PDB file of C-alpha atoms in Angstrom:
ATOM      1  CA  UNK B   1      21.366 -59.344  57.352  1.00 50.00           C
ATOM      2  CA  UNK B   2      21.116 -62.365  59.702  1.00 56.00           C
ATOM      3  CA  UNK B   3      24.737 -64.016  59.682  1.00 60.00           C
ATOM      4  CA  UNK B   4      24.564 -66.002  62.807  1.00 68.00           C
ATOM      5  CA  UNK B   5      27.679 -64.315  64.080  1.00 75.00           C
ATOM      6  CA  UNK B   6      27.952 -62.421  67.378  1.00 74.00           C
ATOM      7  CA  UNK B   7      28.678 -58.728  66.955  1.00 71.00           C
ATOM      8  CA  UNK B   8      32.065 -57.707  68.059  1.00 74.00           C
ATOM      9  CA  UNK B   9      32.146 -56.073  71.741  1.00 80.00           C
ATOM     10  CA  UNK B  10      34.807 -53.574  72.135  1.00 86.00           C
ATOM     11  CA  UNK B  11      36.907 -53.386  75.007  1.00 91.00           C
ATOM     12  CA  UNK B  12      37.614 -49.163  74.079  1.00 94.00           C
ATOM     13  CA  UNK B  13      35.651 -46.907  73.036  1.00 95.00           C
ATOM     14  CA  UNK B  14      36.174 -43.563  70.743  1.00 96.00           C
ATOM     15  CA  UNK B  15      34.307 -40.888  71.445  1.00 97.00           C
ATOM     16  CA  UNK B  16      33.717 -37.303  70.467  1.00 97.00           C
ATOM     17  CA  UNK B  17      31.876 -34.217  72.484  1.00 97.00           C
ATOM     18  CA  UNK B  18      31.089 -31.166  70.643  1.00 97.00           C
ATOM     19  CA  UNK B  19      29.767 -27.980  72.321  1.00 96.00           C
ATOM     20  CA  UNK B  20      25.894 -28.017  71.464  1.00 95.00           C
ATOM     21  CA  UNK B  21      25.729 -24.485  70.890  1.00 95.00           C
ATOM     22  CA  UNK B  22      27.556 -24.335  67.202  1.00 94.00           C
ATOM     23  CA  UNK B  23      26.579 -24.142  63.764  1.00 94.00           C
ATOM     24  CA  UNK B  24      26.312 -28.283  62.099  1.00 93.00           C
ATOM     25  CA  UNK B  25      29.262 -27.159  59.732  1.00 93.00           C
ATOM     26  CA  UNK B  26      31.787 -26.150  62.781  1.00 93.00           C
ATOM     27  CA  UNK B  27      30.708 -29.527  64.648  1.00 94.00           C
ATOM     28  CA  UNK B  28      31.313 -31.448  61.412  1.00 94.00           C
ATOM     29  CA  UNK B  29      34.535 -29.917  60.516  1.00 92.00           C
ATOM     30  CA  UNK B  30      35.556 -30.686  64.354  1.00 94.00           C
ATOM     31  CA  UNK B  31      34.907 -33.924  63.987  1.00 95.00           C
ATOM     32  CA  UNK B  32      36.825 -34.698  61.551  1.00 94.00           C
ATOM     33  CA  UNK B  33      39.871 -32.761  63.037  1.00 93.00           C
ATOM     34  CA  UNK B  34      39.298 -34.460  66.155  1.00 95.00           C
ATOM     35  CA  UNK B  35      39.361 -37.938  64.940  1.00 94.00           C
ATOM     36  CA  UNK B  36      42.413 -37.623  63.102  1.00 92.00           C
ATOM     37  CA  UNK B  37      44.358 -37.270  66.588  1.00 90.00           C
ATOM     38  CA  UNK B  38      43.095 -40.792  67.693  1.00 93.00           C
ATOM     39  CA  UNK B  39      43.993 -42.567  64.462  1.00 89.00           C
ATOM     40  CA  UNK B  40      48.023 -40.818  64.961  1.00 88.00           C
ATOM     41  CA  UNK B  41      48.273 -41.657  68.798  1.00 90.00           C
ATOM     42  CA  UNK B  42      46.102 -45.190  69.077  1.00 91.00           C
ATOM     43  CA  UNK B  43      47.307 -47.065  65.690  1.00 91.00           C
ATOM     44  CA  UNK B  44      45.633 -50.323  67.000  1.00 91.00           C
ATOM     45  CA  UNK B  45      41.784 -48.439  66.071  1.00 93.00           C
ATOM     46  CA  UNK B  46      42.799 -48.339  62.259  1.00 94.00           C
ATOM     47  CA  UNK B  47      41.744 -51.546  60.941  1.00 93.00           C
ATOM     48  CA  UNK B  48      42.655 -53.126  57.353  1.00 94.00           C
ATOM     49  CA  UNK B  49      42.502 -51.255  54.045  1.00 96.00           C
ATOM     50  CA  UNK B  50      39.166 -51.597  51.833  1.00 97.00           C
ATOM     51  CA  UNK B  51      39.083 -53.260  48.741  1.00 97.00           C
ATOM     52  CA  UNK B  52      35.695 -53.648  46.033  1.00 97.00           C
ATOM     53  CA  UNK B  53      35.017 -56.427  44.289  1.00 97.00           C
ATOM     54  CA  UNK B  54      36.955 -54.898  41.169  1.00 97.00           C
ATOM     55  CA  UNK B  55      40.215 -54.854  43.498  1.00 97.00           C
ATOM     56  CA  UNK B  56      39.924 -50.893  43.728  1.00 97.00           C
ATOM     57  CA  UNK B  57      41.791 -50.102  47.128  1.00 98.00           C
ATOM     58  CA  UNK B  58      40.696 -47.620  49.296  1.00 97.00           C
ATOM     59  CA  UNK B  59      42.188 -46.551  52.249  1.00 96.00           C
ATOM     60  CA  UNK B  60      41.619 -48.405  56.421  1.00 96.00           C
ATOM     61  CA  UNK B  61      39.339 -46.842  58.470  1.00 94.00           C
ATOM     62  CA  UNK B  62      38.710 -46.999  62.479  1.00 94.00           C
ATOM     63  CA  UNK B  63      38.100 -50.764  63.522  1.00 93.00           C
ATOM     64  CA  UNK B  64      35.606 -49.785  65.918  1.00 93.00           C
ATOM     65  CA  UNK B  65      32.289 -47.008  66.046  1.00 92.00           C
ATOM     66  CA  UNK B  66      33.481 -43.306  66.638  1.00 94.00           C
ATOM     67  CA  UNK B  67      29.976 -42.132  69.206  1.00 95.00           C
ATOM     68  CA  UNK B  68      29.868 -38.541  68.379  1.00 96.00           C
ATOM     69  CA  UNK B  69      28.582 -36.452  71.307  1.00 97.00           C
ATOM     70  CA  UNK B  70      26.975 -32.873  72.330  1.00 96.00           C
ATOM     71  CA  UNK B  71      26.871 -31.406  75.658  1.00 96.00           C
ATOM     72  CA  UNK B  72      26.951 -28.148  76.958  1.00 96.00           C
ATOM     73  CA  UNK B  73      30.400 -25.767  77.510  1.00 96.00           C
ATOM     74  CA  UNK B  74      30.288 -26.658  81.112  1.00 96.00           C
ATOM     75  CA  UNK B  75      30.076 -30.547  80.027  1.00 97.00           C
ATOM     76  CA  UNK B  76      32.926 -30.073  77.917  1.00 97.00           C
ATOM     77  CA  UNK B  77      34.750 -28.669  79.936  1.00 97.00           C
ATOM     78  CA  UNK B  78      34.350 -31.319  83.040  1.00 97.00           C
ATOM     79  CA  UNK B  79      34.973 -33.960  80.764  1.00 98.00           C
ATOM     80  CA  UNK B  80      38.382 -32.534  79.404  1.00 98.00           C
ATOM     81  CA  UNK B  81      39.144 -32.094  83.565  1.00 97.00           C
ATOM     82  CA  UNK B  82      38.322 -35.504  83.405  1.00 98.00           C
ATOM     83  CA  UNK B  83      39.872 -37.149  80.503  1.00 98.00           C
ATOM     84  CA  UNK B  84      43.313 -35.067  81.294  1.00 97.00           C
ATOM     85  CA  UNK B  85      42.744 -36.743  85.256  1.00 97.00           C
ATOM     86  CA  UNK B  86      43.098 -40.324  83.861  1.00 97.00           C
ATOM     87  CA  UNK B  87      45.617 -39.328  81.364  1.00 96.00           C
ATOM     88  CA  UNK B  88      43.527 -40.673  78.194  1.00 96.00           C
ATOM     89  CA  UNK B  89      44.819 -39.756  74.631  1.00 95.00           C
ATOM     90  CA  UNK B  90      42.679 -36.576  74.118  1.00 96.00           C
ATOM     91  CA  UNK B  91      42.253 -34.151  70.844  1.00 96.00           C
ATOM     92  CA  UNK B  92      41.368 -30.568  71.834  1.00 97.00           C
ATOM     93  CA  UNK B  93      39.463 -28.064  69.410  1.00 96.00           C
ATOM     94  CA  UNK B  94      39.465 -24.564  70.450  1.00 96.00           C
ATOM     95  CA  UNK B  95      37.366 -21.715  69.354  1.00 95.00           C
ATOM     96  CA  UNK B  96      40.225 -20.004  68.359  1.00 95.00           C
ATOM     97  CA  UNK B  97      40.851 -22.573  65.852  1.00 95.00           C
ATOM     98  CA  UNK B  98      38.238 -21.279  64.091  1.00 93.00           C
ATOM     99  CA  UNK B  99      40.114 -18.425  62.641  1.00 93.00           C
ATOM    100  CA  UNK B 100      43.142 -20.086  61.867  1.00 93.00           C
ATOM    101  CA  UNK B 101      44.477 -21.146  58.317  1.00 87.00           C
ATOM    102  CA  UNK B 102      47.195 -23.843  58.889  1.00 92.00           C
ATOM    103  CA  UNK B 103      48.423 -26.405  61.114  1.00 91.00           C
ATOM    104  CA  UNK B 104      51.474 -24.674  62.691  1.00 96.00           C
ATOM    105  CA  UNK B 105      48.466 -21.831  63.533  1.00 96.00           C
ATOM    106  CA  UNK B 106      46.119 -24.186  64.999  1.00 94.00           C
ATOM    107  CA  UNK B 107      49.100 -25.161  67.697  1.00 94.00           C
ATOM    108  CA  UNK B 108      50.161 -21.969  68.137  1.00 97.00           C
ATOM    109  CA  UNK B 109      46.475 -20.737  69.266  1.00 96.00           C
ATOM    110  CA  UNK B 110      46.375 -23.677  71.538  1.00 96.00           C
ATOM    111  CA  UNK B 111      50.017 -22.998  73.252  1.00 96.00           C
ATOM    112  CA  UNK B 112      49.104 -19.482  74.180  1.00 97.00           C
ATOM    113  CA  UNK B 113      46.183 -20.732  76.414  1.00 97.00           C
ATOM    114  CA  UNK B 114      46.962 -22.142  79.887  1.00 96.00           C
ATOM    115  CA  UNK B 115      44.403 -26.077  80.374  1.00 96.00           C
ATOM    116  CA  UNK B 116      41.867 -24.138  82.435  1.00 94.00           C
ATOM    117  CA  UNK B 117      41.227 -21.291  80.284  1.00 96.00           C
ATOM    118  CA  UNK B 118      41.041 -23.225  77.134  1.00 96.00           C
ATOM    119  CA  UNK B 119      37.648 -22.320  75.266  1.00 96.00           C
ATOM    120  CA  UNK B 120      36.814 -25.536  74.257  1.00 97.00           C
ATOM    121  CA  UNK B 121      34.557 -26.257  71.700  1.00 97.00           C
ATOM    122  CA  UNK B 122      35.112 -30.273  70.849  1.00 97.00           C
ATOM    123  CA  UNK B 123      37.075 -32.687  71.827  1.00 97.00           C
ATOM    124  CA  UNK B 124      38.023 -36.703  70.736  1.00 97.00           C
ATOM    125  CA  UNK B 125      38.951 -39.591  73.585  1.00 97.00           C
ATOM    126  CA  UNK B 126      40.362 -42.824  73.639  1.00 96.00           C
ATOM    127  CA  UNK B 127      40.281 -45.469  76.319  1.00 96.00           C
ATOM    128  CA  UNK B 128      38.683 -48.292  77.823  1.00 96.00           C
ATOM    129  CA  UNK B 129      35.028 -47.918  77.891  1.00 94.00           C
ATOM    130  CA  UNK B 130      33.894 -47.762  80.849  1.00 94.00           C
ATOM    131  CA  UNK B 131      36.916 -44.680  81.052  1.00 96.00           C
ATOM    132  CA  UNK B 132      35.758 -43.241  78.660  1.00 97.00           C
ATOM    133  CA  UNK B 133      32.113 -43.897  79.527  1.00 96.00           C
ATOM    134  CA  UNK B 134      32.935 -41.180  82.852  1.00 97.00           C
ATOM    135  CA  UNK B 135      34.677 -38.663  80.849  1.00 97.00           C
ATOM    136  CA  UNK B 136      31.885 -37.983  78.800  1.00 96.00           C
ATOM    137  CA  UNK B 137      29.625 -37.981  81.349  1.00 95.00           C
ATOM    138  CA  UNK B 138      26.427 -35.387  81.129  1.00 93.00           C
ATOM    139  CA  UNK B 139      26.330 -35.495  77.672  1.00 94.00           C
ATOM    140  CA  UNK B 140      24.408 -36.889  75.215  1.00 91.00           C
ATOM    141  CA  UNK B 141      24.227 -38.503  72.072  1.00 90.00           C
ATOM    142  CA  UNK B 142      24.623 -36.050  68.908  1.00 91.00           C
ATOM    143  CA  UNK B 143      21.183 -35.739  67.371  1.00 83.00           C
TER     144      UNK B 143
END
């Protein structure tokens, strides 16, 4: 739909990295996990509630594209190294998160597990873009 208005640059960028060698269901449910983190720690990517034409409201929704990544364990783990390095708001998923049931459980199975021994299976960052652009470098886009 031509409009004759400019697209809207960001000046940050959302992204998430998912370990390439899981089943589409764990990367999915990841994702979802993951972004959740951003939206609690960044409130300025939530952008105005939805409304239809009816006047049905439905709830806001990130301003901005979330770029969903995959990369390899050893990419995922660099660019945690990384994103922790220029102190970026970061969301960690662990494998062990798999087999847990509850929230309290999820940060429980993370607290037992010193940074560099963390098996890390996805992961959500928030920054400027070109920041962000480094962390996630080596991986590529999610097919």
């Amino acid at each position: 739909m031509e409009t004759g208005i400019e697209p809207v640059r960001f000046d940050t960028k959302i992204a998430v990295l998912l370990r390439d060698d899981l089943p589409v269901w764990q990367r999915l449910n990841m994702t979802a996990f993951l972004v959740s983190g951003i939206g609690r720690a960044a409130p300025e990517v939530i952008g105005e509630p939805y409304a239809d034409a009816d006047g049905t409201p439905y709830l806001p929704m990130f301003r901005q594209p979330v770029l969903v990544f995959a990369g390899s364990k050893e990419v995922l783990t660099a660019a945690h190294q990384r994103a922790v390095a220029r102190e970026l708001p970061l969301a960690v998923f662990t494998s062990d998160l798999f087999g847990t049931g509850n929230d309290r459980d999820n940060r429980a199975v993370v607290r037992a597990v010193g940074r560099a021994d963390l098996d890390l299976t996805g992961l959500a960052v928030y920054g400027p873009r070109n920041g962000v652009d480094k962390v996630i470098k080596g991986a590529r886009m999610h097919p």
